[in-house]
mmCIF file of C-alpha atoms in Angstrom:
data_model
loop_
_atom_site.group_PDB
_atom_site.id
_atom_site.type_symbol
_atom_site.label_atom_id
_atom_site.label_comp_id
_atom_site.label_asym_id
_atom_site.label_seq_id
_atom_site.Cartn_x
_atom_site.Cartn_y
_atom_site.Cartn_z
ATOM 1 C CA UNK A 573 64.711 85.144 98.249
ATOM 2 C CA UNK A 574 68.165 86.847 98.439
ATOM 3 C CA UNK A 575 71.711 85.637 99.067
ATOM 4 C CA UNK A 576 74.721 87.456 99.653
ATOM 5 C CA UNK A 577 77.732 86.714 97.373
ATOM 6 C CA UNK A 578 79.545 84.700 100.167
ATOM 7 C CA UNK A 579 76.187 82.512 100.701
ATOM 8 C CA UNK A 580 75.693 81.573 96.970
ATOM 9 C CA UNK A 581 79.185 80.341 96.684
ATOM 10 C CA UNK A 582 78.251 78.485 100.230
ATOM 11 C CA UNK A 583 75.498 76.992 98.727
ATOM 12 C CA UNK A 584 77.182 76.145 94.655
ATOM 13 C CA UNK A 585 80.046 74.053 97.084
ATOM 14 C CA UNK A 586 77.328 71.973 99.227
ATOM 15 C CA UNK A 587 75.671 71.496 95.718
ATOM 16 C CA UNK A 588 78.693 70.142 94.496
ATOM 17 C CA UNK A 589 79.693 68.385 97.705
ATOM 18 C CA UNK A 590 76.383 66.717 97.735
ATOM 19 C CA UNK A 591 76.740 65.174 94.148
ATOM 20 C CA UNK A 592 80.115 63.983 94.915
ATOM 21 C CA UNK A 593 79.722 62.604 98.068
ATOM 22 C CA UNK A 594 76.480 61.550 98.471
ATOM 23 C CA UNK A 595 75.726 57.525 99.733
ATOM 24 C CA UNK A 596 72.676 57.039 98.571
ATOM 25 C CA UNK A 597 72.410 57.139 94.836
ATOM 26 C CA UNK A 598 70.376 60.293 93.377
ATOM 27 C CA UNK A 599 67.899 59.595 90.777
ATOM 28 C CA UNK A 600 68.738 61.084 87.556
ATOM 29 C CA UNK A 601 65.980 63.842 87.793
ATOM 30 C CA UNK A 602 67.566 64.712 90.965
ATOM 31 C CA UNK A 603 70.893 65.033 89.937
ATOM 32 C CA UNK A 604 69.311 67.096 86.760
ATOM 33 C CA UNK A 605 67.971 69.575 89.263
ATOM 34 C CA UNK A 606 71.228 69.920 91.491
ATOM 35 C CA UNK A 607 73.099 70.368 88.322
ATOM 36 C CA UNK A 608 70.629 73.146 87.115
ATOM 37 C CA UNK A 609 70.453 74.689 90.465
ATOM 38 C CA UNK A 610 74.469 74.911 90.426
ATOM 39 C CA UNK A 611 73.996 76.268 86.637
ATOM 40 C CA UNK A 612 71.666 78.888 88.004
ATOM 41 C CA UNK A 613 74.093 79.961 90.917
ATOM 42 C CA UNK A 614 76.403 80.157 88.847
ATOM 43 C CA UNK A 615 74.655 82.706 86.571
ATOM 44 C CA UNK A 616 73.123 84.556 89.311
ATOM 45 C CA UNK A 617 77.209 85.186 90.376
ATOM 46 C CA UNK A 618 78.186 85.742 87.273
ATOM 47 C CA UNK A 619 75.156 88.718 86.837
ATOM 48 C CA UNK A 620 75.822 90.224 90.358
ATOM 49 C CA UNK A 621 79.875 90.600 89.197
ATOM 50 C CA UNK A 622 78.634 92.426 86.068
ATOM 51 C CA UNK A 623 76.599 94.496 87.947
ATOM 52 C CA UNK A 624 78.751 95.283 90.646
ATOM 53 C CA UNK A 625 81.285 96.296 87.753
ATOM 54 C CA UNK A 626 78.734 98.488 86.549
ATOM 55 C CA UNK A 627 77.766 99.848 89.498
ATOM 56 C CA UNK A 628 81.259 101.125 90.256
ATOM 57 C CA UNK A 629 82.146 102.440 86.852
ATOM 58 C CA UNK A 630 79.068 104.356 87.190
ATOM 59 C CA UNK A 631 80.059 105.606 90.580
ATOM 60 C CA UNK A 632 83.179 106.413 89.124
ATOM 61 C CA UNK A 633 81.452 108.632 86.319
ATOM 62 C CA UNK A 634 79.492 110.502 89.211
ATOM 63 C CA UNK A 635 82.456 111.064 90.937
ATOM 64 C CA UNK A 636 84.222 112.419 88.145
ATOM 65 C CA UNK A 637 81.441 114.759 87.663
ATOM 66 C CA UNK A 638 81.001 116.168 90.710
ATOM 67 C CA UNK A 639 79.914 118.735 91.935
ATOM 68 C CA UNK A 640 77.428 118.824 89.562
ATOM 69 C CA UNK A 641 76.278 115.642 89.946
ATOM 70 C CA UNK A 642 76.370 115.742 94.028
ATOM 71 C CA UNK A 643 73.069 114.178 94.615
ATOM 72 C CA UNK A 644 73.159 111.221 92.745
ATOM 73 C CA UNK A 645 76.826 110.874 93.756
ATOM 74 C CA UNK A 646 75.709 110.259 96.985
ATOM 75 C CA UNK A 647 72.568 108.373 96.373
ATOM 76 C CA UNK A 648 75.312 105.467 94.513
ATOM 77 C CA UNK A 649 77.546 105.577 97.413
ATOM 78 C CA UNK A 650 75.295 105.013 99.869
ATOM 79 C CA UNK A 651 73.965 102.228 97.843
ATOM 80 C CA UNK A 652 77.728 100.595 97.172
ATOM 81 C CA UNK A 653 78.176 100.711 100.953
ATOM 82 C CA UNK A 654 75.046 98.554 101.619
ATOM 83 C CA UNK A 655 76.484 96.743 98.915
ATOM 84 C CA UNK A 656 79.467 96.249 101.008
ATOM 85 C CA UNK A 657 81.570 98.187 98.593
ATOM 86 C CA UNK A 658 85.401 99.296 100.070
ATOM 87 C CA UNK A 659 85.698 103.257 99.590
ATOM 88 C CA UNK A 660 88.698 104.137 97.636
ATOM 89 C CA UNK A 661 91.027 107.547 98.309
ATOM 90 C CA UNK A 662 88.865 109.322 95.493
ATOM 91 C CA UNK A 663 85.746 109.080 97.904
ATOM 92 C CA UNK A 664 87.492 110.134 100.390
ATOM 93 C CA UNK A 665 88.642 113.327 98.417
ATOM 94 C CA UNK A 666 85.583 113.599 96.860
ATOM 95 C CA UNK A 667 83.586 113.864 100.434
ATOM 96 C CA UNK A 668 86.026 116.027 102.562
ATOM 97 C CA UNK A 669 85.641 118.834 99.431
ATOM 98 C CA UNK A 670 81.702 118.055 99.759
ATOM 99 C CA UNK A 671 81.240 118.119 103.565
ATOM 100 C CA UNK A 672 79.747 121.545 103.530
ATOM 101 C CA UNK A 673 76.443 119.637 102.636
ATOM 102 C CA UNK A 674 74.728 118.017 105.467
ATOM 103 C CA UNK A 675 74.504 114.358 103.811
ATOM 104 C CA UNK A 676 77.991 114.482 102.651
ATOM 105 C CA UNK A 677 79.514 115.060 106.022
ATOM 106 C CA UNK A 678 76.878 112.159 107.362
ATOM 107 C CA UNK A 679 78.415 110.055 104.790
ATOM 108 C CA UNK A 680 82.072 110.841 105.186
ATOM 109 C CA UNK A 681 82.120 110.215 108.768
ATOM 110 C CA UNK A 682 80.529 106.515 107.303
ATOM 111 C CA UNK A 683 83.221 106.161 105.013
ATOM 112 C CA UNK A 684 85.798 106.686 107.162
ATOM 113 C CA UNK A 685 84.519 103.841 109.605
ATOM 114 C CA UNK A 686 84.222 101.380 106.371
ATOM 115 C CA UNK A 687 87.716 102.746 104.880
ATOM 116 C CA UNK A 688 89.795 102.383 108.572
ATOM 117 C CA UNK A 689 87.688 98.600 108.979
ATOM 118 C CA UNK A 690 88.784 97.663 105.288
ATOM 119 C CA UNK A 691 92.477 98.868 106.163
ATOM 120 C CA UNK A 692 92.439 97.152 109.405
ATOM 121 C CA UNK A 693 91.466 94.196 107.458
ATOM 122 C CA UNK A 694 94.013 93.863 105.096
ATOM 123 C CA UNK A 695 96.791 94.785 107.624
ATOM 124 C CA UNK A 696 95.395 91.874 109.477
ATOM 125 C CA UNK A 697 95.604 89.526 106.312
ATOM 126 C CA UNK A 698 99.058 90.699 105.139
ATOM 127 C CA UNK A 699 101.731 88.204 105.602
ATOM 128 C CA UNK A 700 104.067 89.455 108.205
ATOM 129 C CA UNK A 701 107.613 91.028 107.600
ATOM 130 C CA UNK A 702 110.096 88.538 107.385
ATOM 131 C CA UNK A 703 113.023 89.582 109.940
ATOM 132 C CA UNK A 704 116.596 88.667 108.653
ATOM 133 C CA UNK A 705 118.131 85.442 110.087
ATOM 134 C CA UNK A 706 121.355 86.553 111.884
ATOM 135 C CA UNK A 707 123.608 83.593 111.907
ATOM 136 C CA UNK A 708 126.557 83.151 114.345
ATOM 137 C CA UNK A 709 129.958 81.771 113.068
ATOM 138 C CA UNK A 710 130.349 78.865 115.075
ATOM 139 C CA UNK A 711 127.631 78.697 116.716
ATOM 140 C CA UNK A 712 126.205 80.168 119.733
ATOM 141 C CA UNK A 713 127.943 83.175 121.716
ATOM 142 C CA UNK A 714 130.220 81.482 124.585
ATOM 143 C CA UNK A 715 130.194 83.759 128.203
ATOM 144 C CA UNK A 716 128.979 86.757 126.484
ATOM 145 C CA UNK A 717 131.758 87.608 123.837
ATOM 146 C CA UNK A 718 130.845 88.359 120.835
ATOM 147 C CA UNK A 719 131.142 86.214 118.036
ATOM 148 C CA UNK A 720 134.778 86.563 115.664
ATOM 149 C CA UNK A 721 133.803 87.515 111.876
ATOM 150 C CA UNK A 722 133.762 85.000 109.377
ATOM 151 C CA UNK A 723 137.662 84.868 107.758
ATOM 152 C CA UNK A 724 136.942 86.547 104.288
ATOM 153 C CA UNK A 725 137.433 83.797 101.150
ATOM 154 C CA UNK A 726 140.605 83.705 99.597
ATOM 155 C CA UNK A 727 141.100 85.932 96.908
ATOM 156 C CA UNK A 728 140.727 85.049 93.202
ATOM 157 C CA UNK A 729 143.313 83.545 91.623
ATOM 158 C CA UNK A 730 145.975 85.924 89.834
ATOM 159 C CA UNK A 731 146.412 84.600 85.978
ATOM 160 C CA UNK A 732 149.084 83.339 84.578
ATOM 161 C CA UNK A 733 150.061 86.346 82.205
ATOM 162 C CA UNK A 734 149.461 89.538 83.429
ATOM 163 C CA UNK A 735 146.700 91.990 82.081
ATOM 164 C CA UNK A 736 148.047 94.353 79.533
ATOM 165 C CA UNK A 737 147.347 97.907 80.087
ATOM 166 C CA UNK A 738 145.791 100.530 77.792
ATOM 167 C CA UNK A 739 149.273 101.882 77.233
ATOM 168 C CA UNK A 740 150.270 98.801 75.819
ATOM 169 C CA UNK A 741 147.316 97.591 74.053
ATOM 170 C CA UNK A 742 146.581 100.992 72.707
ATOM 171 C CA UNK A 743 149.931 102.592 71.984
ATOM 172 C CA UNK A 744 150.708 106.603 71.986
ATOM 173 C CA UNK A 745 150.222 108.337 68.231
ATOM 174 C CA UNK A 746 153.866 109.425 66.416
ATOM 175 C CA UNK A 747 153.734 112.796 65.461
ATOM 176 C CA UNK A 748 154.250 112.356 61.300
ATOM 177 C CA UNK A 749 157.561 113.093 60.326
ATOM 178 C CA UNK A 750 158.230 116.103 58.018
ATOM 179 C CA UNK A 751 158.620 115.431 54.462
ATOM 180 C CA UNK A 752 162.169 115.028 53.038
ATOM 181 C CA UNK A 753 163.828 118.015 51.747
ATOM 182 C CA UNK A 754 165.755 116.430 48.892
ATOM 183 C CA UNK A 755 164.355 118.705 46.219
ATOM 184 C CA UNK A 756 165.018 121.897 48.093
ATOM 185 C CA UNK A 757 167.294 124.686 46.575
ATOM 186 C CA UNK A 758 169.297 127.102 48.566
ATOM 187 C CA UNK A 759 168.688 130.467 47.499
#
């Protein structure tokens, strides 16, 4: 028997929810097999992750590859889909360069549906855009006049000794004088 990904995690919760909750005390060999039931769950999750991962990095290498490696390119994709795998941009690419080959083109037109459903999806999902709060100074708008602009704050206060400028922290250089000419003899 198979379960999606969505209806093991169903079932691991009621598990849970069941050994929590439950009013009528379970025997011990019951509670031994709801705990090893969860245990398996949780490995059969676990596997399907690390395949999934593998699956993709090896649809990634085919990709990569192609178009030497166009049939079994499409062979994985068409197996990721079923898998309910998302189509990235590369796919995309990847099929609109292929589409001169029959399945390719069958496929694209696929991915696009999946690709525009996934998109859809997360644009439903996304929080919305948070508009900016426009505030009226004091209050609401009286006969239809618009509203007088907030008086600006009061400017910093000056300090109590003024700011020197570079002039005077930093005066100008003296040109060096010219040596004296005490030792000099006229001629």
């Amino acid at each position: 028997m198979a379960f999606s990904a969505a209806e093991l995690h169903l079932l691991r919760r009621l598990l849970a929810h069941a050994l929590q909750s439950s009013s009528a005390p379970l025997a011990a060999g019951e509670v031994q097999d709801c705990l090893r039931l969860a245990q398996s769950v949780d490995d059969a999750v676990q596997e399907a992750g690390r395949l999934r991962a593998f699956l993709l990095a090896d649809l990634a290498r085919y990709r990569s590859a192609l178009p030497g490696s166009l049939s079994g390119y499409l062979e994985l994709l068409q197996d990721a889909l079923a898998a309910g795998y998302e189509p990235e941009p590369d796919d995309l690419a990847a099929l609109r360069a292929l589409r001169a080959n029959p399945v390719a083109a069958a496929l694209l037109d696929r991915v696009r549906v999946v690709a525009e459903r996934s998109v859809r999806r997360r644009l439903s999902t996304a929080p919305a855009p948070r508009t900016r709060l426009l505030a009226l100074a004091g209050g609401k708008e009286k006969d239809g006049q618009p509203p007088r602009p907030a008086p600006h704050p009061e400017e910093p206060p000056r300090p109590e000794r003024p700011i020197p400028t570079p002039g005077e922290v930093f005066p100008p250089r003296r040109k060096p004088a010219p040596p004296p000419a005490a030792g000099r003899a006229a001629g």
